[in-house]
Every structure is written in structure tokens, then in C-alpha cells.
Short mmCIF file of N, CA, C and O in Angstrom, two decimals:
data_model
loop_
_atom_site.label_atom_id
_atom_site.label_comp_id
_atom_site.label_asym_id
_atom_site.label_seq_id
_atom_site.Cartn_x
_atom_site.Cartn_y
_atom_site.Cartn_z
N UNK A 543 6.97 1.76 19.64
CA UNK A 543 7.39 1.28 18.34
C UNK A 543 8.31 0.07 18.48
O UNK A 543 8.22 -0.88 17.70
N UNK A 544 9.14 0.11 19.42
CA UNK A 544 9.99 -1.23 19.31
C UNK A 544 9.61 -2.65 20.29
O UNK A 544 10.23 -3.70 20.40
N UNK A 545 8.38 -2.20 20.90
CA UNK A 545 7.58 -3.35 21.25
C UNK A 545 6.86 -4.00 20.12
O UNK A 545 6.97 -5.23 20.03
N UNK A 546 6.23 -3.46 19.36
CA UNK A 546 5.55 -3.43 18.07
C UNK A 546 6.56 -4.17 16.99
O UNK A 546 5.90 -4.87 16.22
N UNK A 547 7.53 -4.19 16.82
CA UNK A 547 8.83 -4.15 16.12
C UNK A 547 8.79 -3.58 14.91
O UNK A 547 9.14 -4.19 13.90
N UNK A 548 8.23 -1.97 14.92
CA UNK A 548 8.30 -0.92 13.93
C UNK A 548 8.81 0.62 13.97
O UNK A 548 8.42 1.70 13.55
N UNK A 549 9.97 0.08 14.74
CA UNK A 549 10.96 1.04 14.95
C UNK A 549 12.07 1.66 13.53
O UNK A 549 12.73 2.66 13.26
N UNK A 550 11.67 0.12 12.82
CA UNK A 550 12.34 0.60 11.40
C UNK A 550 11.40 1.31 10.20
O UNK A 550 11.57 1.88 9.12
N UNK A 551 10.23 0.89 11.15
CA UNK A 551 9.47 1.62 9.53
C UNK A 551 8.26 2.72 10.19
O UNK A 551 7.16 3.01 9.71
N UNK A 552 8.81 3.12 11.28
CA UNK A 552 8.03 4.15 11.73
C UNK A 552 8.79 5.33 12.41
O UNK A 552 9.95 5.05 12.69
N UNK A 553 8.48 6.26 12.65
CA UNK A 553 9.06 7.42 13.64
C UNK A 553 8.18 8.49 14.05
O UNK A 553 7.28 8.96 13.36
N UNK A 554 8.59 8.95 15.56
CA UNK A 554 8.09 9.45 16.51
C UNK A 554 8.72 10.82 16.39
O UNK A 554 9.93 10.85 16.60
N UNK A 555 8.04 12.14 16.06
CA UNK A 555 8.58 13.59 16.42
C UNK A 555 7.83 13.70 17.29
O UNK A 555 6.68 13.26 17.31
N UNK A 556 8.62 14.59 18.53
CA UNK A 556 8.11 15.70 19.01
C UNK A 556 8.59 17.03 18.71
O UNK A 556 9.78 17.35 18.68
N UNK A 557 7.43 17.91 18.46
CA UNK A 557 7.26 19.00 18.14
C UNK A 557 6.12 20.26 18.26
O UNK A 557 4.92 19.95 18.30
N UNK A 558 6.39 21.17 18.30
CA UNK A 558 5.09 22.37 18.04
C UNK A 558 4.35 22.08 16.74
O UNK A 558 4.88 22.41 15.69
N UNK A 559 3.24 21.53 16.73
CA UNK A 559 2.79 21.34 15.95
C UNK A 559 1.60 22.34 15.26
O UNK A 559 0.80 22.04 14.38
N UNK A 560 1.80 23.74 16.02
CA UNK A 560 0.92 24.53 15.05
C UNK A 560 2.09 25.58 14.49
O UNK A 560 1.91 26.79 14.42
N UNK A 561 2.95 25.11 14.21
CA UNK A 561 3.78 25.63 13.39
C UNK A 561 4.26 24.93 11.69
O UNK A 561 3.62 24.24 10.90
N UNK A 562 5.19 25.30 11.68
CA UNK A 562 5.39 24.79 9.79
C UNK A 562 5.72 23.30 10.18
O UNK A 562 6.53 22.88 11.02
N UNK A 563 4.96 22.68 9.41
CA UNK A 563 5.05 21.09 9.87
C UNK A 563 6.26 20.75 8.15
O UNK A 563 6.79 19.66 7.94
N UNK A 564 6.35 21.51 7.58
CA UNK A 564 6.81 20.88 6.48
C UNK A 564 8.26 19.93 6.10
O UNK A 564 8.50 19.16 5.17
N UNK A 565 9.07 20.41 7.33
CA UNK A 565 10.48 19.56 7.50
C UNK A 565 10.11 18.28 8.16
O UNK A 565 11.06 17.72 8.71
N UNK A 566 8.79 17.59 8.25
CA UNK A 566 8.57 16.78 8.19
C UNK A 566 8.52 15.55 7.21
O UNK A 566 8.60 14.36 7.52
N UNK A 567 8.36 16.09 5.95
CA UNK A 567 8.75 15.60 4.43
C UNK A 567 9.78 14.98 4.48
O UNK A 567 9.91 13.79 4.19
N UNK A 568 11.01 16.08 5.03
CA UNK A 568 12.37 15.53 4.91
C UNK A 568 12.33 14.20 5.55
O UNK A 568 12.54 13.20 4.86
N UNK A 569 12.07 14.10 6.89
CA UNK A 569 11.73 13.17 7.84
C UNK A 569 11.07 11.54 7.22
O UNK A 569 11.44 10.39 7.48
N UNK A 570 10.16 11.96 6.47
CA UNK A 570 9.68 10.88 5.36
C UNK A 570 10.42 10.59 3.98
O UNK A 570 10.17 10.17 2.85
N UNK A 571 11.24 10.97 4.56
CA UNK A 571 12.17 10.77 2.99
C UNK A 571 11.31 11.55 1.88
O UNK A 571 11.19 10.93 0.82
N UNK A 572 10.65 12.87 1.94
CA UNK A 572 10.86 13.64 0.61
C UNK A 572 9.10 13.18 0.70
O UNK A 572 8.47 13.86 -0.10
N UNK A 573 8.34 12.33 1.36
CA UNK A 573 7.06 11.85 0.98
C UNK A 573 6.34 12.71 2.22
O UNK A 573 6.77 13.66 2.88
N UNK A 574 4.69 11.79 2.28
CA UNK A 574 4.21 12.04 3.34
C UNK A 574 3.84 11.36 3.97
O UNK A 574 4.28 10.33 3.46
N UNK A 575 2.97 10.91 5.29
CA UNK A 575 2.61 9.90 5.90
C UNK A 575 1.67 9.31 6.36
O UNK A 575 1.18 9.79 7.39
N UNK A 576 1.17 8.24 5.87
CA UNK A 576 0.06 7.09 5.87
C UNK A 576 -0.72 7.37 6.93
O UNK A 576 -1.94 7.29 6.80
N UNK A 577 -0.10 7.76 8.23
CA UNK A 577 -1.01 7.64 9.44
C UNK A 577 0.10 8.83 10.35
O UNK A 577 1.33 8.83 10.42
N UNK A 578 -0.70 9.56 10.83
CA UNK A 578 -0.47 10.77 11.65
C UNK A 578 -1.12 10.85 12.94
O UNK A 578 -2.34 10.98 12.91
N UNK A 579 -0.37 10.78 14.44
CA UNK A 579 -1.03 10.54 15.65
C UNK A 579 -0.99 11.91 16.05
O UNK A 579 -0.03 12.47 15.52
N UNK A 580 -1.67 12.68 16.78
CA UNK A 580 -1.25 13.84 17.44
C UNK A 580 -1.92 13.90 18.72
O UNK A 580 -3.03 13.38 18.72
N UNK A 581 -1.64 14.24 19.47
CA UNK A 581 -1.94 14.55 21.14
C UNK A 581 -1.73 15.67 21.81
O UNK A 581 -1.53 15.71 23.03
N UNK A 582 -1.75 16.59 21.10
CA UNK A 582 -1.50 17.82 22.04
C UNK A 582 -2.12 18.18 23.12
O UNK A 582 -3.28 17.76 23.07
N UNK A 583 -1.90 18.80 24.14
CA UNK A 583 -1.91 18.87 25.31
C UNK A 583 -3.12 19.76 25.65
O UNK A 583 -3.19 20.93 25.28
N UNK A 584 -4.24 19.04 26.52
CA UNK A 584 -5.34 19.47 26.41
C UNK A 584 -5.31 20.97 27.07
O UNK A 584 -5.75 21.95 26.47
N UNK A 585 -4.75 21.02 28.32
CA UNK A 585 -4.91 22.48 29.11
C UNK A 585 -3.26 23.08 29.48
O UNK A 585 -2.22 22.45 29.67
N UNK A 586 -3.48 24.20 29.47
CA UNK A 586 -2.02 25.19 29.91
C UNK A 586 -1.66 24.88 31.33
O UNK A 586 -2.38 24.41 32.22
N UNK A 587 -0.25 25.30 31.37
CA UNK A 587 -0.05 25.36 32.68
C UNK A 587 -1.15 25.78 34.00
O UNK A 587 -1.34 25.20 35.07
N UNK A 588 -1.64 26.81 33.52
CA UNK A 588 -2.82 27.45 34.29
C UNK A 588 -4.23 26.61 34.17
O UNK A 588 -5.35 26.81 34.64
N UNK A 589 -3.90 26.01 33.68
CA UNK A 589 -5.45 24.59 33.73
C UNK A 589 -6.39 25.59 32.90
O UNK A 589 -7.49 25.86 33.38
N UNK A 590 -6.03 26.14 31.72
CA UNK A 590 -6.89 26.48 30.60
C UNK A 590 -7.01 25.72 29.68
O UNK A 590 -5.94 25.28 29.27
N UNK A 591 -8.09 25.28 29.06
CA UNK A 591 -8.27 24.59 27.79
C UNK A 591 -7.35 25.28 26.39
O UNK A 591 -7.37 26.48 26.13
N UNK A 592 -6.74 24.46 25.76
CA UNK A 592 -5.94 24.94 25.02
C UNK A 592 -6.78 24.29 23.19
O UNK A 592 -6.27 24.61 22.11
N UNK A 593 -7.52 23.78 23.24
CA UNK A 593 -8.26 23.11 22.30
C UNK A 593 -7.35 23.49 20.51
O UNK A 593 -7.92 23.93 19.51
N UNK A 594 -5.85 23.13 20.65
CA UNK A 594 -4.95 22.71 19.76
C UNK A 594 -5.45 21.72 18.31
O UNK A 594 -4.76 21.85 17.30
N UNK A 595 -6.52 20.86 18.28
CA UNK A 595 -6.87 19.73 17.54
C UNK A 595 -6.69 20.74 16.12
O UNK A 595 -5.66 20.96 15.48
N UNK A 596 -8.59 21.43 15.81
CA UNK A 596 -8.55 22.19 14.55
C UNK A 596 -7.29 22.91 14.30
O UNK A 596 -6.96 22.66 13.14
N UNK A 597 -6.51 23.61 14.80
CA UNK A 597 -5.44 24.27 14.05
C UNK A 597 -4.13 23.50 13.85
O UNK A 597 -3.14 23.98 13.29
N UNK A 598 -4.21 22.36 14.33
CA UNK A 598 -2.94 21.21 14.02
C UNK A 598 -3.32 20.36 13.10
O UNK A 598 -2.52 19.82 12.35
N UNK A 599 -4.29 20.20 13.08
CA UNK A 599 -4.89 19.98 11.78
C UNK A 599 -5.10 20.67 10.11
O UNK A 599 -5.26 19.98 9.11
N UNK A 600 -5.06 22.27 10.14
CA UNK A 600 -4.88 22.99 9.54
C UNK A 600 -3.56 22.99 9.38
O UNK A 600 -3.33 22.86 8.18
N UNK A 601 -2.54 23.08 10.03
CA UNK A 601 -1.32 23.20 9.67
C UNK A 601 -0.54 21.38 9.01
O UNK A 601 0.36 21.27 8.18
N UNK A 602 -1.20 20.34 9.67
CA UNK A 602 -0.62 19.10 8.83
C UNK A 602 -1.69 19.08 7.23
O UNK A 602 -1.65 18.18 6.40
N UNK A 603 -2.57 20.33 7.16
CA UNK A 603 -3.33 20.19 6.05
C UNK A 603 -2.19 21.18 5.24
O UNK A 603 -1.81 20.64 4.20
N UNK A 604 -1.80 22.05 5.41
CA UNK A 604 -1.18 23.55 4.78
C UNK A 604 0.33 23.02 4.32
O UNK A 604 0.89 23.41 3.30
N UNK A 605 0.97 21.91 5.41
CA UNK A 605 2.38 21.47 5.38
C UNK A 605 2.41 20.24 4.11
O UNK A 605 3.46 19.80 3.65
N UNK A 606 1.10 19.82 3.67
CA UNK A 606 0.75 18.96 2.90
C UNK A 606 2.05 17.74 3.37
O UNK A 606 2.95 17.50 2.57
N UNK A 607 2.00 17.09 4.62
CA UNK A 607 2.45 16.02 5.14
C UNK A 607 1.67 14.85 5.16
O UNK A 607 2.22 13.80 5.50
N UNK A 608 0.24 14.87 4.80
CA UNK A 608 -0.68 13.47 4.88
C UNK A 608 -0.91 13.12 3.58
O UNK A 608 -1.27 13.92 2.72
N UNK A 609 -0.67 11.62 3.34
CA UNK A 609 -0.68 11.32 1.91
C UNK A 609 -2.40 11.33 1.48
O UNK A 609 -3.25 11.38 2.37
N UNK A 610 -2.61 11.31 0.67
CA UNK A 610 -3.96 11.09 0.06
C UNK A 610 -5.00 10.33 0.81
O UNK A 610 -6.20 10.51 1.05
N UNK A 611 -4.16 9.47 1.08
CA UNK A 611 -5.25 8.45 1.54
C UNK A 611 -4.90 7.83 3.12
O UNK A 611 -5.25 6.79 3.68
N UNK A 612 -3.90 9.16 3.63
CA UNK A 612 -3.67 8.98 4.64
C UNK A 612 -4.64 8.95 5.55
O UNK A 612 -5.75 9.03 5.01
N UNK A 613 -4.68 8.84 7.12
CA UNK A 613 -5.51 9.07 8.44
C UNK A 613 -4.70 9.88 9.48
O UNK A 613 -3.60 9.49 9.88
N UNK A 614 -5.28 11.03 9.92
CA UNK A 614 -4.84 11.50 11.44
C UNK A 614 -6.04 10.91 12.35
O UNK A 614 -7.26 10.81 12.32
N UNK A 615 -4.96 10.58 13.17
CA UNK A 615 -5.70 10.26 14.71
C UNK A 615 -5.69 11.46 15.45
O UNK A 615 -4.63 11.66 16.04
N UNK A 616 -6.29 12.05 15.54
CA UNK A 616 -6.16 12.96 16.92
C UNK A 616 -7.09 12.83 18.35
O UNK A 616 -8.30 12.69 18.49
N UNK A 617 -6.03 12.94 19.33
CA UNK A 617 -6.55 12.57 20.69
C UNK A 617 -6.77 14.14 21.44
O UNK A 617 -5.89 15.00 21.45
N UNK A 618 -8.01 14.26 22.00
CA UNK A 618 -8.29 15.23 22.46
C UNK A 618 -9.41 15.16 23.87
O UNK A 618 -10.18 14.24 24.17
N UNK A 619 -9.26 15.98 24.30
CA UNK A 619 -10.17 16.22 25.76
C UNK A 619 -11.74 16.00 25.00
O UNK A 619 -11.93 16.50 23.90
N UNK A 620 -12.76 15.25 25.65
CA UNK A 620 -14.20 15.06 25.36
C UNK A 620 -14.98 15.90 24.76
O UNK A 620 -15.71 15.65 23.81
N UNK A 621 -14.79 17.28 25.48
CA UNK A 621 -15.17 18.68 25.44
C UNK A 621 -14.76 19.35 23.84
O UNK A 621 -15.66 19.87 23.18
N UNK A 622 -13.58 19.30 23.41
CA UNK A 622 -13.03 19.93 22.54
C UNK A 622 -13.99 19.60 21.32
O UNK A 622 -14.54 18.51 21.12
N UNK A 623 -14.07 20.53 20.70
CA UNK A 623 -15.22 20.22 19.17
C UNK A 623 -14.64 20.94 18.42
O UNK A 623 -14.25 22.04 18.82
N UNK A 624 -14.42 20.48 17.04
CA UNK A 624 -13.94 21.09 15.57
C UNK A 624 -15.16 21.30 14.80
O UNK A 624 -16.21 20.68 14.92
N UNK A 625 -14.89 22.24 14.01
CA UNK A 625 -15.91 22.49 13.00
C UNK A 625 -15.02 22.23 11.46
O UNK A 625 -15.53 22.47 10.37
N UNK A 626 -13.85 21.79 11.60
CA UNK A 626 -13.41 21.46 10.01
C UNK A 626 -13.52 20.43 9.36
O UNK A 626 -13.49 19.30 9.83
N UNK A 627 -13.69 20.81 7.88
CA UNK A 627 -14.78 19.85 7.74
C UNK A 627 -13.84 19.54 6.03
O UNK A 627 -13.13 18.54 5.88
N UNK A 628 -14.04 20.54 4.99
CA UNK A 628 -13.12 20.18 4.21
C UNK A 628 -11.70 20.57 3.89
O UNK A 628 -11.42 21.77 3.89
N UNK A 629 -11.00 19.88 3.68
CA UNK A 629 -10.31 19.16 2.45
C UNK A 629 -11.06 17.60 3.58
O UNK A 629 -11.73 16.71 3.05
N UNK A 630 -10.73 17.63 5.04
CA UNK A 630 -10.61 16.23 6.38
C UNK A 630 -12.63 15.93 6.27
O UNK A 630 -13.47 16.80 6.06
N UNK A 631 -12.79 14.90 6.43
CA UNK A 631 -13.88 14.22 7.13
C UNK A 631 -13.52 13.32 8.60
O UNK A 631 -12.50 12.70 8.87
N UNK A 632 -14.54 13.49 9.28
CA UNK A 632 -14.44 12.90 10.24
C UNK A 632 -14.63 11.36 10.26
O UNK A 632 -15.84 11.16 10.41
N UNK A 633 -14.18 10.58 10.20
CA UNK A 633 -14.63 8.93 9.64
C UNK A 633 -15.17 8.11 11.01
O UNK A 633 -16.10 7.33 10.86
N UNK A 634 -14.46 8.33 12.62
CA UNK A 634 -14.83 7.84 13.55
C UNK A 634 -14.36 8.15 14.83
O UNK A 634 -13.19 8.50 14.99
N UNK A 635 -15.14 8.07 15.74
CA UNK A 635 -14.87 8.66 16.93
C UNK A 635 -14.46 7.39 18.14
O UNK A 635 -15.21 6.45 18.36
N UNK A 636 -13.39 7.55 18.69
CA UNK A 636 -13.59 6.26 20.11
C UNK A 636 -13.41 7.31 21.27
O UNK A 636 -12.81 8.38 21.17
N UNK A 637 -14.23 6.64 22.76
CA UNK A 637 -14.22 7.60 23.40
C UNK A 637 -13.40 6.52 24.43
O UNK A 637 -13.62 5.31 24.36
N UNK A 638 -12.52 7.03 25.28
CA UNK A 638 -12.12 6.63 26.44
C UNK A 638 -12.07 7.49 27.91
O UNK A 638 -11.07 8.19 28.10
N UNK A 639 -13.10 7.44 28.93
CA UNK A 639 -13.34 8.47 29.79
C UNK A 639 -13.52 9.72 29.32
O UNK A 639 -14.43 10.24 28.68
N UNK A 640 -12.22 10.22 29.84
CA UNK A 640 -12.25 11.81 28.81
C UNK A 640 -11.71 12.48 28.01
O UNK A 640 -11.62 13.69 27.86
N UNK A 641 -11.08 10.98 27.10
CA UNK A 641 -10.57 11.35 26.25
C UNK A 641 -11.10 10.95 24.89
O UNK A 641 -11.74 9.90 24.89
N UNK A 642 -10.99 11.53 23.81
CA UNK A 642 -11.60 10.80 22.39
C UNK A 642 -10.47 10.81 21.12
O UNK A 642 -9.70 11.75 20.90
N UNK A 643 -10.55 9.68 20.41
CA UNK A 643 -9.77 9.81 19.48
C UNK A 643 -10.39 9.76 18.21
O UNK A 643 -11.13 8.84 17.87
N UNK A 644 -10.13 10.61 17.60
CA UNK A 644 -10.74 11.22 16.36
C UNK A 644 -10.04 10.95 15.03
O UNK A 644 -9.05 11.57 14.64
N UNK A 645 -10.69 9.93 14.34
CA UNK A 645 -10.27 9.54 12.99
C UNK A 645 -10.50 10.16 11.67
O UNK A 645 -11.60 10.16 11.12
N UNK A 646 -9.23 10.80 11.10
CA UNK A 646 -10.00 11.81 9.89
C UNK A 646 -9.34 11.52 8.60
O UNK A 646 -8.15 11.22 8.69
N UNK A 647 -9.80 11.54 7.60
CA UNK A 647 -9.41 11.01 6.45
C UNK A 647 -9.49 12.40 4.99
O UNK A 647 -10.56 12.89 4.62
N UNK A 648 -8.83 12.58 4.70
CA UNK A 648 -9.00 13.25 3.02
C UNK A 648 -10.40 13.09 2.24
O UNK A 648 -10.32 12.12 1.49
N UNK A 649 -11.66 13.74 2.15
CA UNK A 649 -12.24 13.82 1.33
C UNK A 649 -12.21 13.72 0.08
O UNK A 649 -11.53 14.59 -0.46
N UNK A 650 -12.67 12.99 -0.59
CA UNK A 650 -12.56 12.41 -2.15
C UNK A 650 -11.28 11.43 -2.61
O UNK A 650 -11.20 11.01 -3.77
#
């Protein structure tokens, strides 16, 4: 962000994100947010697939933190596949080796 020089009009949580995302609001001043990155961590300590995407997604859907016409990016292992589909559409996929980033937008 401060290479970018949007350190003032952006911010970075880390957090558990399949938990209550909703003190995130506060974080936006009371709103929600335009664009949502998430990366959770593809495998466990034990090198298990942890496939986090759909239910962090469900929970920034439940915490109602994405504005209308917001976008989540989510970055995930190649392998990982969602089946959710509404309130989110999938709008576009980029792949890098083995990773993909997944562009999803609010239906209607």
C-alpha cells in the first residue's frame, strides 16, 4: 500500500477469516468495502488441503462487509473448487502456476 501511495485510503487486516467478519464495518468507518483480497492459506501444518475460499466467502457474505457492487479477489491453490454460486458470481479467473485468483462480484 505505501508503494502504491494508498496507505491513506486503504487498509490491510489480518485475521481468521471464517469467523464474524463484522467488526470489520467499524474498520470502514460504519460502511463496507469496494474490493476485498483474501488469501488464506492453502494447506495445514500437516500439508493438508485446507480449501478455506467457499466458507470465507460465506462469512464476508453473512458479515455483509462487501458493498453492492463490490469485488472479492480470492487467491487459492489450482485444485480448490467452489460450488457458490448465489448471492457471488464468478466474473474471472487468472491463473499463475498454482495459484488462481478468483474474481467475484454480487449478482444483480
Amino acid at each position: 500500500l505505501d508503494e502504491l501511495g494508498l496507505s491513506a485510503r486503504a487498509r490491510s487486516v489480518r485475521c481468521d477469516a471464517t469467523g464474524n467478519l463484522e467488526f470489520l464495518s467499524v474498520t470502514a468507518g460504519g460502511g463496507a468495502f469496494d474490493i476485498i483480497f483474501m488469501g488464506p492459506p492453502y494447506k495445514d501444518a500437516e500439508k493438508k488441503p485446507l480449501a478455506l475460499v467457499e466458507p470465507t466467502l460465506r462469512t464476508i457474505l453473512s458479515s455483509k462487509i462487501l458493498s453492492p457492487s463490490g469485488t472479492v479477489i480470492a487467491q487459492h491453490y489450482k485444485k480448490e473448487t467452489t460450488t457458490l454460486s448465489t448471492p457471488l458470481r464468478l466474473e474471472r479467473e487468472e491463473k499463475y502456476g498454482d495459484s488462481v485468483l478468483s474474481f467475484y462480484k454480487i449478482s444483480g
